[in-house]
């Protein structure tokens, strides 16, 4: 019986932590996959330049275009404003991808064309969040009036020519007004004009002040009154990049208050949204579950957890997304966890990048070739189901793989980029960076830091000693990457997740709750039982 159990545990460990030597990903295979992704990129890019440029996005089935950035997207060519030639959205979003693929000649040609031809002096209503990565140096002055509100929260929509229009809607999303700090902060650093960063920070801090007593935020709100409209929230659509930008802005600018915000928000997510490997939605006021569903946008979360250092939790959730991808061939927009079925009206897959993004981050953190195998699965699916003669088409229904006549700009900006970097990360060597939510790299520069962080020790100890006493702390409180192994020289176990704080005693005995730590997988505080042991005890 003992031998049987031993073999069972060995098999389980091999499934969870596969032997890298068993992988077929040698250097030749990586090169082969890199070139496969490169061909995907140029098949999409060249079709856009031939059939859609300078308009926003490609319609690959009809080989035409759509101006989806603004509300002009559904108008026929003869009904467009006289001076409107498009904003070349896909070209702009492809610029950093061209650099990463090593095509500096095409990058320079594109930048030259944009500098000579692109204009935003047009009567078109655009979404502030969606166009924040466009020519910010051109648009910056036009953006600022959107922040001139009683709350400091910006309007979601703005007219490129006339600014905020009369009777403009006051409804916006948490992501929409809380995910502008990276681009506008970088713009202030580049121009020396602090107004852009100040406006974005004011909005972000106002949004945080609207959180519930549980440190949760809703999904939609009225930016004029500061009142919540939708109290149900999660880590997906409407909220996702808010969490992403809190943490990345702390990395980019070194602002300690953003770290404290993220720390509190992350623990609240783990406490109220997490259910095993999944994350459901909950009411921000009570923490009670509202919708048990997986959405494709949630797939970014494991990538963010990698940056935080919570590798174990990231891996667990990522594998569930991979399971759903393999089940349907691509990742459906919405999957009902409580019924184990597709959402009846959201069966589509619009070429989203989030799973590829998280796969890239997890490979960077672990160097486990299994993630390259996941990348190969994604690449093969995209070529099998979405590649058409005129580019790559969205999937209308994952049960039939019926295609739809739309190729979003993020396919070139993010999906292809993260897949390429998974198989060839040479672009990332020797420089520190973060990616925006649209997949554009920003350099982490000491000159941009409000305050340089203390020099980080090479490994992250769970215990940190000062002259007076030993303090129990976590990777998250130390703001360092938690290591994943043992250091034989010191004989102490390193933190395996960002929030983990071990119990005071190695045998988990205790006299009170203060001697119990924080659980490494759920990020919930452990308590001392009547028998004198720390654990996640249920209160009856």
Coordinates of C-alpha atoms in Angstrom, one line a residue:
X1 CA 0.0 0.0 0.0
X2 CA 2.8 2.4 0.9
X3 CA 4.5 1.7 -2.5
X4 CA 1.3 2.3 -4.3
X5 CA 0.8 5.6 -2.5
X6 CA 4.4 6.6 -3.3
X7 CA 3.9 5.9 -7.0
X8 CA 0.7 7.9 -7.0
X9 CA 2.3 10.9 -5.5
X10 CA 5.2 10.7 -7.9
X11 CA 2.7 10.6 -10.8
X12 CA 0.9 13.6 -9.4
X13 CA 4.1 15.6 -9.0
X14 CA 5.1 14.8 -12.6
X15 CA 1.7 16.2 -13.8
X16 CA 2.0 19.3 -11.7
X17 CA 5.8 19.9 -12.1
X18 CA 6.7 18.1 -15.4
X19 CA 10.3 17.2 -16.0
X20 CA 11.7 19.8 -18.4
X21 CA 13.9 17.1 -20.0
X22 CA 10.7 15.5 -21.3
X23 CA 9.8 18.5 -23.4
X24 CA 10.4 18.6 -27.2
X25 CA 11.2 22.3 -27.1
X26 CA 14.9 22.5 -28.1
X27 CA 16.4 25.6 -29.7
X28 CA 15.4 24.3 -33.2
X29 CA 11.8 23.9 -32.1
X30 CA 11.7 27.4 -30.5
X31 CA 13.1 28.9 -33.8
X32 CA 10.5 27.0 -35.8
X33 CA 7.7 28.4 -33.6
X34 CA 9.1 31.9 -33.6
X35 CA 9.1 31.9 -37.4
X36 CA 5.5 30.5 -37.5
X37 CA 4.4 33.4 -35.3
X38 CA 6.3 35.9 -37.5
X39 CA 4.4 34.6 -40.6
X40 CA 1.2 35.0 -38.7
X41 CA 2.0 38.6 -37.9
X42 CA 3.0 39.6 -41.5
X43 CA 0.0 37.8 -43.0
X44 CA -2.3 39.9 -40.9
X45 CA -0.2 43.1 -41.2
X46 CA 0.2 43.0 -44.9
X47 CA -3.5 42.4 -45.5
X48 CA -4.3 45.3 -43.2
X49 CA -1.9 47.6 -45.1
X50 CA -3.3 46.4 -48.5
X51 CA -7.0 46.4 -47.8
X52 CA -7.7 48.7 -44.7
X53 CA -4.9 51.2 -44.2
X54 CA -5.2 54.1 -43.2
X55 CA -8.5 53.2 -41.6
X56 CA -8.7 51.6 -38.1
X57 CA -9.1 47.9 -38.5
X58 CA -9.3 45.1 -41.1
X59 CA -12.3 43.2 -42.2
X60 CA -10.5 40.0 -43.4
X61 CA -13.4 38.2 -45.0
X62 CA -14.5 41.0 -47.2
X63 CA -11.0 42.6 -47.4
X64 CA -12.3 46.0 -46.4
X65 CA -12.0 48.2 -43.4
X66 CA -13.9 49.5 -40.3
X67 CA -13.2 52.6 -38.3
X68 CA -14.0 51.0 -35.0
X69 CA -12.1 53.5 -32.8
X70 CA -14.9 55.9 -33.0
X71 CA -18.7 55.9 -33.6
X72 CA -18.0 56.2 -37.3
X73 CA -17.4 52.4 -37.5
X74 CA -20.8 51.6 -38.9
X75 CA -20.9 54.4 -41.5
X76 CA -20.4 53.7 -45.2
X77 CA -17.4 55.4 -46.9
X78 CA -19.6 58.0 -48.6
X79 CA -21.1 59.1 -45.3
X80 CA -17.8 59.7 -43.5
X81 CA -16.7 63.3 -42.7
X82 CA -15.1 64.9 -45.7
X83 CA -11.6 65.1 -44.2
X84 CA -11.7 61.8 -42.4
X85 CA -9.2 59.2 -43.6
X86 CA -9.0 57.1 -40.5
X87 CA -6.7 57.1 -37.5
X88 CA -4.5 54.1 -38.8
X89 CA -5.3 52.4 -35.4
X90 CA -3.9 49.0 -36.4
X91 CA -0.7 50.6 -37.8
X92 CA -0.1 52.6 -34.6
X93 CA -0.8 49.6 -32.4
X94 CA 1.6 47.5 -34.5
X95 CA 4.6 49.8 -34.1
X96 CA 6.2 48.2 -31.0
X97 CA 5.5 44.7 -32.6
X98 CA 7.5 45.8 -35.6
X99 CA 10.4 46.7 -33.4
X100 CA 10.2 43.5 -31.4
X101 CA 10.2 41.5 -34.7
X102 CA 13.3 43.4 -35.8
X103 CA 11.7 45.3 -38.7
X104 CA 13.1 48.8 -37.9
X105 CA 12.8 49.8 -41.6
X106 CA 9.0 49.3 -41.6
X107 CA 8.8 51.0 -38.2
X108 CA 10.6 54.1 -39.4
X109 CA 8.5 54.2 -42.5
X110 CA 5.3 54.0 -40.5
X111 CA 6.4 56.7 -38.0
X112 CA 7.3 59.0 -40.9
X113 CA 3.9 58.5 -42.5
X114 CA 2.1 59.1 -39.2
X115 CA 4.0 62.3 -38.5
X116 CA 3.2 63.7 -41.9
X117 CA -0.4 62.5 -42.4
X118 CA -2.2 61.7 -39.2
X119 CA -4.7 64.3 -38.0
X120 CA -7.3 64.2 -35.2
X121 CA -9.0 67.4 -36.2
X122 CA -12.2 65.7 -37.1
X123 CA -15.8 65.6 -35.8
X124 CA -15.7 62.1 -34.3
X125 CA -16.7 60.8 -30.9
X126 CA -14.0 58.4 -29.4
X127 CA -13.6 56.4 -26.3
X128 CA -11.0 57.9 -24.0
X129 CA -9.8 54.5 -22.7
X130 CA -9.6 52.9 -26.1
X131 CA -7.5 55.7 -27.7
X132 CA -5.1 56.4 -24.9
X133 CA -2.3 54.6 -26.7
X134 CA -2.7 56.7 -29.8
X135 CA -0.5 59.8 -30.6
X136 CA -0.6 61.1 -27.0
X137 CA 1.6 64.0 -27.8
X138 CA -1.0 65.1 -30.3
X139 CA -4.0 64.2 -28.3
X140 CA -2.8 65.3 -24.8
X141 CA -4.3 68.8 -24.9
X142 CA -7.6 67.4 -26.2
X143 CA -7.7 64.8 -23.4
X144 CA -7.4 67.2 -20.4
X145 CA -11.0 68.7 -20.7
X146 CA -12.4 65.2 -20.1
X147 CA -11.0 65.4 -16.5
X148 CA -12.5 68.8 -15.8
X149 CA -15.4 67.3 -13.7
X150 CA -16.6 67.7 -10.1
X151 CA -15.1 64.4 -9.1
X152 CA -11.9 64.5 -11.2
X153 CA -13.1 61.3 -12.9
X154 CA -12.9 61.7 -16.7
X155 CA -15.7 61.4 -19.2
X156 CA -15.6 58.1 -21.1
X157 CA -16.2 59.8 -24.5
X158 CA -14.7 62.8 -26.1
X159 CA -15.1 64.5 -29.5
X160 CA -11.7 64.8 -31.3
X161 CA -12.6 68.2 -32.6
X162 CA -14.9 69.8 -30.0
X163 CA -13.9 68.1 -26.8
X164 CA -16.7 67.0 -24.3
X165 CA -20.0 67.5 -26.0
X166 CA -23.2 68.8 -24.3
X167 CA -25.3 66.0 -22.8
X168 CA -22.5 63.6 -23.0
X169 CA -23.1 60.4 -21.0
X170 CA -21.7 60.4 -17.4
X171 CA -21.5 56.6 -17.2
X172 CA -18.0 55.1 -17.2
X173 CA -16.2 52.0 -16.0
X174 CA -13.7 51.4 -13.3
X175 CA -11.1 50.4 -16.0
X176 CA -12.1 53.4 -18.1
X177 CA -11.2 56.0 -15.5
X178 CA -8.7 54.1 -13.5
X179 CA -6.3 52.9 -16.2
X180 CA -4.7 56.0 -17.6
X181 CA -1.8 56.6 -15.3
X182 CA 0.9 54.7 -17.2
X183 CA 0.4 56.6 -20.5
X184 CA -0.3 60.0 -19.0
X185 CA 2.4 59.6 -16.4
X186 CA 4.9 58.7 -19.1
X187 CA 3.7 61.7 -21.1
X188 CA 4.4 64.0 -18.2
X189 CA 7.9 62.5 -17.7
X190 CA 8.6 63.0 -21.5
X191 CA 7.3 66.5 -21.8
X192 CA 8.0 67.9 -18.4
X193 CA 4.3 68.9 -18.1
X194 CA 2.9 67.5 -14.8
X195 CA -0.8 68.2 -15.7
X196 CA -1.3 64.8 -17.5
X197 CA 0.0 62.7 -14.6
X198 CA -1.8 64.9 -12.0
X199 CA -5.1 64.4 -13.8
X200 CA -4.7 60.6 -14.1
X201 CA -3.6 60.3 -10.4
X202 CA -6.5 62.5 -9.2
X203 CA -8.9 60.2 -11.0
X204 CA -7.2 57.0 -9.7
X205 CA -7.2 58.2 -6.1
X206 CA -10.8 59.4 -6.3
X207 CA -11.8 56.0 -7.6
X208 CA -10.0 54.2 -4.7
X209 CA -11.7 56.5 -2.2
X210 CA -15.0 55.1 -3.5
X211 CA -14.2 51.5 -2.6
X212 CA -16.4 49.6 -0.1
X213 CA -15.4 48.7 3.4
X214 CA -14.2 45.3 1.9
X215 CA -11.7 47.1 -0.3
X216 CA -13.8 46.2 -3.4
X217 CA -14.9 48.4 -6.3
X218 CA -17.9 48.1 -8.6
X219 CA -17.8 47.9 -12.4
X220 CA -19.6 51.0 -13.7
X221 CA -20.2 54.4 -12.1
X222 CA -21.4 57.9 -12.7
X223 CA -18.3 60.0 -13.0
X224 CA -20.1 63.3 -12.3
X225 CA -21.7 62.3 -9.0
X226 CA -19.2 59.6 -8.0
X227 CA -22.0 57.1 -7.4
X228 CA -21.8 53.4 -8.3
X229 CA -24.2 52.1 -11.0
X230 CA -23.1 48.4 -11.0
X231 CA -22.0 47.0 -7.6
X232 CA -21.2 43.5 -8.9
X233 CA -17.5 43.2 -9.7
X234 CA -14.7 40.8 -10.5
X235 CA -11.3 40.7 -12.2
X236 CA -12.7 40.8 -15.8
X237 CA -14.4 43.3 -18.1
X238 CA -14.8 46.8 -16.7
X239 CA -12.3 46.4 -13.8
X240 CA -9.4 44.3 -15.1
X241 CA -6.8 46.9 -16.1
X242 CA -7.5 48.9 -12.9
X243 CA -5.7 46.3 -10.9
X244 CA -3.0 46.0 -13.6
X245 CA -2.3 49.7 -13.6
X246 CA -2.2 50.1 -9.8
X247 CA 0.7 47.7 -9.6
X248 CA 2.5 48.6 -12.9
X249 CA 2.3 52.3 -12.0
X250 CA 4.0 51.5 -8.7
X251 CA 6.8 49.8 -10.6
X252 CA 7.1 52.6 -13.2
X253 CA 7.0 55.6 -10.9
X254 CA 7.8 54.2 -7.5
X255 CA 4.7 55.7 -5.8
X256 CA 4.2 54.0 -2.4
X257 CA 0.5 54.9 -2.1
X258 CA -0.2 53.0 -5.3
X259 CA 1.5 49.9 -3.8
X260 CA -0.6 50.2 -0.7
X261 CA -3.8 50.5 -2.8
X262 CA -2.8 47.4 -4.8
X263 CA -1.8 45.4 -1.7
X264 CA -5.3 46.0 -0.2
X265 CA -7.1 45.4 -3.5
X266 CA -5.2 42.2 -4.2
X267 CA -5.9 40.7 -0.8
X268 CA -9.6 41.6 -1.2
X269 CA -9.8 39.9 -4.6
X270 CA -8.2 36.7 -3.1
X271 CA -10.6 36.8 -0.2
X272 CA -14.0 37.5 -1.9
X273 CA -13.6 36.5 -5.6
X274 CA -11.4 33.4 -5.5
X275 CA -12.9 30.0 -5.4
X276 CA -10.2 27.4 -5.9
X277 CA -8.6 28.1 -9.3
X278 CA -11.5 30.2 -10.5
X279 CA -12.5 33.8 -9.8
X280 CA -16.2 34.6 -9.6
X281 CA -17.9 38.0 -9.3
X282 CA -19.2 39.4 -6.1
X283 CA -21.2 42.3 -4.7
X284 CA -18.7 45.0 -3.6
X285 CA -20.8 45.9 -0.6
X286 CA -21.2 42.4 0.9
X287 CA -18.6 40.2 -0.8
X288 CA -21.4 37.7 -1.7
X289 CA -21.0 35.9 -5.0
X290 CA -23.2 37.2 -7.8
X291 CA -22.1 35.6 -11.1
X292 CA -20.1 32.3 -11.4
X293 CA -18.6 32.7 -14.8
X294 CA -15.2 32.7 -16.6
X295 CA -14.7 35.5 -19.1
X296 CA -11.8 35.6 -21.5
X297 CA -10.6 38.9 -20.2
X298 CA -9.9 37.3 -16.8
X299 CA -7.1 35.3 -18.4
X300 CA -4.8 38.3 -17.9
X301 CA -4.8 37.8 -14.1
X302 CA -2.2 35.0 -13.9
X303 CA 0.2 37.3 -15.8
X304 CA -0.3 40.0 -13.2
X305 CA 0.2 37.5 -10.4
X306 CA 3.5 36.6 -11.9
X307 CA 4.6 40.2 -11.6
X308 CA 3.4 40.2 -8.0
X309 CA 5.3 36.9 -7.4
X310 CA 2.3 34.7 -6.6
X311 CA 3.4 32.0 -9.0
X312 CA 1.6 29.1 -7.4
X313 CA -1.8 30.8 -7.7
X314 CA -1.0 32.1 -11.2
X315 CA -0.1 28.6 -12.4
X316 CA -3.3 27.1 -10.9
X317 CA -5.7 29.5 -12.6
X318 CA -3.7 29.5 -15.9
X319 CA -4.1 25.7 -16.2
X320 CA -7.9 26.1 -15.9
X321 CA -8.0 28.6 -18.8
X322 CA -5.8 26.2 -20.9
X323 CA -8.3 23.4 -20.1
X324 CA -11.2 25.5 -21.4
X325 CA -9.1 26.6 -24.5
X326 CA -8.4 22.9 -25.4
X327 CA -12.0 22.0 -24.7
X328 CA -13.4 24.4 -27.4
X329 CA -10.3 25.0 -29.6
X330 CA -10.2 28.7 -28.6
X331 CA -11.3 30.6 -25.5
X332 CA -15.0 31.6 -25.5
X333 CA -15.9 35.1 -24.3
X334 CA -18.0 33.8 -21.4
X335 CA -18.3 30.4 -19.7
X336 CA -20.8 29.7 -17.0
X337 CA -18.9 27.9 -14.2
X338 CA -22.0 27.0 -12.2
X339 CA -23.6 25.2 -15.2
X340 CA -20.4 24.1 -16.9
X341 CA -21.7 25.5 -20.2
X342 CA -21.2 28.3 -22.6
X343 CA -23.0 31.6 -22.2
X344 CA -25.9 31.4 -24.7
X345 CA -25.2 34.7 -26.4
X346 CA -21.4 35.1 -25.8
X347 CA -19.9 32.2 -27.6
X348 CA -17.4 34.2 -29.7
X349 CA -13.6 34.6 -29.6
X350 CA -12.4 37.9 -31.0
X351 CA -8.7 36.9 -31.2
X352 CA -8.0 38.1 -27.6
X353 CA -4.4 38.0 -26.3
X354 CA -4.9 37.5 -22.6
X355 CA -4.1 33.8 -22.4
X356 CA -1.0 34.2 -24.6
X357 CA 0.1 37.1 -22.3
X358 CA -0.2 35.0 -19.1
X359 CA 1.5 32.1 -20.8
X360 CA 4.5 34.3 -21.7
X361 CA 4.8 35.7 -18.2
X362 CA 4.6 32.3 -16.6
X363 CA 7.3 30.9 -18.9
X364 CA 9.5 33.9 -18.1
X365 CA 9.1 33.2 -14.4
X366 CA 9.5 29.5 -14.4
X367 CA 11.3 28.5 -17.6
X368 CA 9.0 25.5 -17.7
X369 CA 8.8 24.4 -21.3
X370 CA 5.2 23.2 -20.7
X371 CA 4.2 26.8 -21.2
X372 CA 5.8 26.8 -24.7
X373 CA 3.7 23.7 -25.5
X374 CA 0.7 25.8 -24.5
X375 CA 1.9 28.5 -26.8
X376 CA 2.2 26.0 -29.6
X377 CA -1.4 24.9 -29.0
X378 CA -2.6 28.5 -29.2
X379 CA -0.6 29.1 -32.4
X380 CA -2.0 26.0 -34.0
X381 CA -5.6 26.8 -33.1
X382 CA -5.3 30.3 -34.5
X383 CA -3.9 29.0 -37.8
X384 CA -6.5 26.2 -38.0
X385 CA -9.6 28.1 -37.1
X386 CA -9.1 31.9 -37.6
X387 CA -6.6 32.2 -40.5
X388 CA -8.3 33.3 -43.8
X389 CA -6.9 34.5 -47.1
X390 CA -7.5 38.1 -46.0
X391 CA -5.9 38.0 -42.6
X392 CA -7.2 36.5 -39.3
X393 CA -10.9 36.5 -38.5
X394 CA -12.7 36.5 -35.2
X395 CA -14.8 33.4 -34.3
X396 CA -18.5 34.1 -34.0
X397 CA -19.4 30.8 -32.3
X398 CA -16.8 28.5 -30.8
X399 CA -19.1 25.5 -31.1
X400 CA -19.2 25.8 -34.9
X401 CA -16.0 27.8 -35.5
X402 CA -18.0 30.1 -37.8
X403 CA -15.8 33.1 -38.5
X404 CA -16.7 36.8 -38.3
X405 CA -15.5 39.7 -40.5
X406 CA -13.3 41.5 -38.0
X407 CA -9.7 41.5 -37.0
X408 CA -9.1 43.7 -34.0
X409 CA -6.0 45.8 -33.8
X410 CA -4.9 43.9 -30.6
X411 CA -4.2 40.8 -32.6
X412 CA -1.1 42.5 -34.0
X413 CA -0.4 44.7 -30.9
X414 CA -0.7 41.9 -28.3
X415 CA -1.7 38.4 -29.4
X416 CA 1.1 38.0 -32.0
X417 CA 3.6 39.9 -29.8
X418 CA 3.2 37.8 -26.7
X419 CA 3.4 34.6 -28.7
X420 CA 6.5 35.8 -30.5
X421 CA 8.2 36.8 -27.2
X422 CA 7.3 33.4 -25.7
X423 CA 9.6 31.7 -28.3
X424 CA 12.2 34.5 -28.6
X425 CA 12.7 36.9 -25.7
X426 CA 15.9 38.4 -27.0
X427 CA 14.3 41.7 -27.3
X428 CA 13.8 41.8 -23.5
X429 CA 17.5 41.1 -22.6
X430 CA 19.4 43.8 -20.6
X431 CA 16.6 46.3 -20.1
X432 CA 13.8 46.6 -17.5
X433 CA 10.3 47.4 -18.8
X434 CA 6.6 46.9 -18.3
X435 CA 3.9 46.4 -20.8
X436 CA 0.8 48.6 -21.0
X437 CA -2.6 47.0 -21.2
X438 CA -2.3 47.4 -25.0
X439 CA 1.0 45.5 -25.0
X440 CA 3.3 48.5 -25.5
X441 CA 6.6 48.4 -23.6
X442 CA 7.6 51.3 -21.3
X443 CA 11.1 51.5 -19.9
X444 CA 11.5 51.5 -16.1
X445 CA 13.9 54.4 -15.6
X446 CA 15.4 55.7 -12.3
X447 CA 14.7 59.2 -13.5
X448 CA 11.0 58.4 -13.5
X449 CA 10.9 57.1 -10.0
X450 CA 9.5 59.3 -7.2
X451 CA 11.7 57.5 -4.8
X452 CA 14.2 54.8 -5.6
X453 CA 13.4 51.6 -3.8
X454 CA 15.9 50.1 -1.4
X455 CA 18.4 47.7 -2.9
X456 CA 16.6 44.4 -3.1
X457 CA 18.4 41.3 -1.7
X458 CA 18.9 38.6 -4.3
X459 CA 16.5 36.2 -2.6
X460 CA 13.4 36.9 -0.6
X461 CA 13.4 35.6 2.9
X462 CA 10.2 35.0 4.8
X463 CA 12.0 36.3 7.9
X464 CA 13.8 39.6 7.9
X465 CA 16.0 40.5 10.9
X466 CA 16.8 43.9 12.3
X467 CA 19.0 44.9 15.2
X468 CA 16.2 44.4 17.8
X469 CA 13.9 41.6 16.7
X470 CA 12.8 39.3 14.0
X471 CA 9.8 40.5 12.0
X472 CA 7.5 38.1 10.2
X473 CA 6.7 39.5 6.7
X474 CA 5.6 38.5 3.2
X475 CA 6.9 39.0 -0.2
X476 CA 4.1 41.4 -0.9
X477 CA 5.0 43.6 2.1
X478 CA 8.7 43.5 1.1
X479 CA 7.8 44.3 -2.5
X480 CA 10.3 41.7 -3.9
X481 CA 9.9 38.7 -6.1
X482 CA 9.3 35.6 -3.9
X483 CA 11.7 32.8 -4.5
X484 CA 10.4 29.3 -5.1
X485 CA 13.1 27.0 -3.6
X486 CA 15.1 26.3 -0.5
X487 CA 18.5 27.9 0.2
X488 CA 20.6 25.2 1.8
X489 CA 23.1 27.8 3.1
X490 CA 20.6 29.4 5.4
X491 CA 18.2 26.5 6.1
X492 CA 15.1 28.6 5.9
X493 CA 12.2 28.2 3.5
X494 CA 11.5 31.0 1.1
X495 CA 8.0 32.4 0.6
X496 CA 6.2 30.6 -2.2
X497 CA 3.6 33.3 -2.8
X498 CA 3.4 37.0 -2.6
X499 CA 1.1 37.2 0.4
X500 CA 2.4 34.2 2.4
X501 CA 3.4 34.8 6.0
X502 CA 4.3 31.5 7.9
X503 CA 3.1 30.6 11.3
X504 CA 5.4 31.7 14.1
X505 CA 6.2 28.1 15.1
X506 CA 7.4 25.5 12.5
X507 CA 5.1 22.9 14.2
X508 CA 2.1 25.3 13.8
X509 CA 1.4 25.3 17.5
X510 CA 0.0 28.6 18.9
X511 CA -1.3 30.3 22.0
X512 CA -3.2 33.1 20.1
X513 CA -4.1 34.3 16.6
X514 CA -1.2 36.7 16.5
X515 CA 1.1 33.7 16.2
X516 CA -0.6 32.5 13.0
X517 CA 0.4 33.7 9.5
X518 CA -1.3 34.2 6.2
X519 CA -2.1 31.2 4.0
X520 CA 0.0 31.0 0.9
X521 CA -2.7 29.9 -1.6
X522 CA -5.8 31.7 -0.4
X523 CA -4.1 34.8 1.1
X524 CA -6.4 34.4 4.1
X525 CA -5.3 34.9 7.7
X526 CA -5.0 31.7 9.7
X527 CA -6.3 31.5 13.2
X528 CA -5.4 29.6 16.4
X529 CA -7.8 26.7 17.2
X530 CA -8.9 25.7 20.7
X531 CA -6.5 22.8 20.5
X532 CA -3.6 25.3 19.9
X533 CA -2.9 24.9 16.2
X534 CA -2.9 27.4 13.4
X535 CA -5.1 26.8 10.4
X536 CA -8.0 28.0 8.2
X537 CA -10.6 27.0 10.7
X538 CA -14.3 27.3 10.0
X539 CA -16.2 29.4 12.6
X540 CA -19.4 27.6 13.5

